[in-house]
Amino acid sequence: NQDIDSAFAVRLFFSQTADPNALIDSAVELADTVLADLLSAVNRTTQVEIKNVRFDNMAIEQLDPSNDNGLVLQMNFTAHVIISTR
């Protein structure tokens, strides 16, 4: 068997023409939901090859510095994977 720690990112894109603060709030709210689901013990430790998923960090950035109506939320993770070499 081969143990591997593999970094991966989930990027979520948001666009809205209303209040930019509401857009950020929506992104953070969805991030909380995604993190709760991905990091629940059942989802992160009971898979066949993926043995664990660790949340590393998160960033929210504007898609275009001249326009505050779009943003990208990036969540970075590390997955511990065991690959059978049989």
C-alpha atoms as a PDB file:
ATOM      1  CA  ASN A   1       0.000   0.000   0.000  1.00  0.00           C
ATOM      2  CA  GLN A   2       1.059   3.565  -0.598  1.00  0.00           C
ATOM      3  CA  ASP A   3       0.172   6.451   1.750  1.00  0.00           C
ATOM      4  CA  ILE A   4      -0.201   9.840   0.097  1.00  0.00           C
ATOM      5  CA  ASP A   5      -1.123  13.266   1.428  1.00  0.00           C
ATOM      6  CA  SER A   6      -2.658  15.192  -1.448  1.00  0.00           C
ATOM      7  CA  ALA A   7      -3.581  18.872  -1.402  1.00  0.00           C
ATOM      8  CA  PHE A   8      -6.767  19.939  -3.155  1.00  0.00           C
ATOM      9  CA  ALA A   9      -8.912  23.042  -3.395  1.00  0.00           C
ATOM     10  CA  VAL A  10     -12.614  23.676  -3.717  1.00  0.00           C
ATOM     11  CA  ARG A  11     -13.403  26.948  -5.481  1.00  0.00           C
ATOM     12  CA  LEU A  12     -16.887  28.429  -5.374  1.00  0.00           C
ATOM     13  CA  PHE A  13     -17.805  31.437  -7.512  1.00  0.00           C
ATOM     14  CA  PHE A  14     -20.400  34.019  -6.519  1.00  0.00           C
ATOM     15  CA  SER A  15     -21.957  36.850  -8.475  1.00  0.00           C
ATOM     16  CA  GLN A  16     -24.510  39.382  -7.341  1.00  0.00           C
ATOM     17  CA  THR A  17     -25.517  42.882  -8.333  1.00  0.00           C
ATOM     18  CA  ALA A  18     -26.739  43.965  -4.895  1.00  0.00           C
ATOM     19  CA  ASP A  19     -24.868  44.601  -1.647  1.00  0.00           C
ATOM     20  CA  PRO A  20     -21.242  43.316  -1.718  1.00  0.00           C
ATOM     21  CA  ASN A  21     -21.361  42.618   2.028  1.00  0.00           C
ATOM     22  CA  ALA A  22     -24.379  40.355   1.507  1.00  0.00           C
ATOM     23  CA  LEU A  23     -22.375  38.505  -1.142  1.00  0.00           C
ATOM     24  CA  ILE A  24     -19.538  37.887   1.324  1.00  0.00           C
ATOM     25  CA  ASP A  25     -22.033  36.784   3.968  1.00  0.00           C
ATOM     26  CA  SER A  26     -23.544  34.296   1.499  1.00  0.00           C
ATOM     27  CA  ALA A  27     -20.104  32.920   0.659  1.00  0.00           C
ATOM     28  CA  VAL A  28     -19.176  32.460   4.328  1.00  0.00           C
ATOM     29  CA  GLU A  29     -22.535  30.838   5.076  1.00  0.00           C
ATOM     30  CA  LEU A  30     -22.071  28.344   2.234  1.00  0.00           C
ATOM     31  CA  ALA A  31     -18.471  27.698   3.334  1.00  0.00           C
ATOM     32  CA  ASP A  32     -19.732  26.791   6.811  1.00  0.00           C
ATOM     33  CA  THR A  33     -22.217  24.338   5.281  1.00  0.00           C
ATOM     34  CA  VAL A  34     -19.612  22.767   2.985  1.00  0.00           C
ATOM     35  CA  LEU A  35     -17.061  22.454   5.789  1.00  0.00           C
ATOM     36  CA  ALA A  36     -19.578  20.863   8.155  1.00  0.00           C
ATOM     37  CA  ASP A  37     -20.444  18.287   5.503  1.00  0.00           C
ATOM     38  CA  LEU A  38     -16.907  17.551   4.294  1.00  0.00           C
ATOM     39  CA  LEU A  39     -15.388  17.396   7.762  1.00  0.00           C
ATOM     40  CA  SER A  40     -18.026  15.303   9.484  1.00  0.00           C
ATOM     41  CA  ALA A  41     -16.410  12.132  10.813  1.00  0.00           C
ATOM     42  CA  VAL A  42     -18.662   9.928   8.694  1.00  0.00           C
ATOM     43  CA  ASN A  43     -17.702  11.680   5.451  1.00  0.00           C
ATOM     44  CA  ARG A  44     -13.988  12.171   6.049  1.00  0.00           C
ATOM     45  CA  THR A  45     -12.913   8.911   7.689  1.00  0.00           C
ATOM     46  CA  THR A  46     -15.067   6.105   6.308  1.00  0.00           C
ATOM     47  CA  GLN A  47     -14.150   6.112   2.629  1.00  0.00           C
ATOM     48  CA  VAL A  48     -12.364   3.191   0.969  1.00  0.00           C
ATOM     49  CA  GLU A  49      -9.211   4.960  -0.227  1.00  0.00           C
ATOM     50  CA  ILE A  50      -9.549   8.438   1.302  1.00  0.00           C
ATOM     51  CA  LYS A  51      -8.745   7.929   4.963  1.00  0.00           C
ATOM     52  CA  ASN A  52      -8.977  11.499   6.205  1.00  0.00           C
ATOM     53  CA  VAL A  53      -9.609  15.040   4.999  1.00  0.00           C
ATOM     54  CA  ARG A  54      -8.070  18.011   6.811  1.00  0.00           C
ATOM     55  CA  PHE A  55      -9.158  21.617   6.290  1.00  0.00           C
ATOM     56  CA  ASP A  56      -6.109  23.850   5.808  1.00  0.00           C
ATOM     57  CA  ASN A  57      -7.402  27.368   5.109  1.00  0.00           C
ATOM     58  CA  MET A  58      -9.910  29.515   3.265  1.00  0.00           C
ATOM     59  CA  ALA A  59      -9.728  32.764   1.305  1.00  0.00           C
ATOM     60  CA  ILE A  60     -12.332  35.038  -0.234  1.00  0.00           C
ATOM     61  CA  GLU A  61     -11.195  37.292  -3.074  1.00  0.00           C
ATOM     62  CA  GLN A  62     -12.829  39.588  -5.582  1.00  0.00           C
ATOM     63  CA  LEU A  63     -12.936  38.231  -9.115  1.00  0.00           C
ATOM     64  CA  ASP A  64     -12.137  41.682 -10.480  1.00  0.00           C
ATOM     65  CA  PRO A  65     -10.642  44.422  -8.256  1.00  0.00           C
ATOM     66  CA  SER A  66     -12.612  47.071 -10.160  1.00  0.00           C
ATOM     67  CA  ASN A  67     -15.948  45.298  -9.572  1.00  0.00           C
ATOM     68  CA  ASP A  68     -17.170  44.142  -6.159  1.00  0.00           C
ATOM     69  CA  ASN A  69     -20.116  42.136  -7.556  1.00  0.00           C
ATOM     70  CA  GLY A  70     -18.217  38.874  -7.982  1.00  0.00           C
ATOM     71  CA  LEU A  71     -15.990  36.843  -5.721  1.00  0.00           C
ATOM     72  CA  VAL A  72     -14.372  33.465  -5.405  1.00  0.00           C
ATOM     73  CA  LEU A  73     -14.231  31.454  -2.208  1.00  0.00           C
ATOM     74  CA  GLN A  74     -11.339  28.989  -2.123  1.00  0.00           C
ATOM     75  CA  MET A  75     -11.122  26.315   0.555  1.00  0.00           C
ATOM     76  CA  ASN A  76      -7.877  24.327   0.742  1.00  0.00           C
ATOM     77  CA  PHE A  77      -7.708  20.800   2.104  1.00  0.00           C
ATOM     78  CA  THR A  78      -5.312  17.904   2.460  1.00  0.00           C
ATOM     79  CA  ALA A  79      -6.569  14.371   1.885  1.00  0.00           C
ATOM     80  CA  HIS A  80      -4.784  11.344   3.318  1.00  0.00           C
ATOM     81  CA  VAL A  81      -5.126   8.583   0.769  1.00  0.00           C
ATOM     82  CA  ILE A  82      -4.040   4.951   0.942  1.00  0.00           C
ATOM     83  CA  ILE A  83      -3.698   3.358  -2.472  1.00  0.00           C
ATOM     84  CA  SER A  84      -3.595  -0.392  -2.679  1.00  0.00           C
ATOM     85  CA  THR A  85      -0.661  -1.553  -4.813  1.00  0.00           C
ATOM     86  CA  ARG A  86      -1.856  -5.131  -5.128  1.00  0.00           C
END
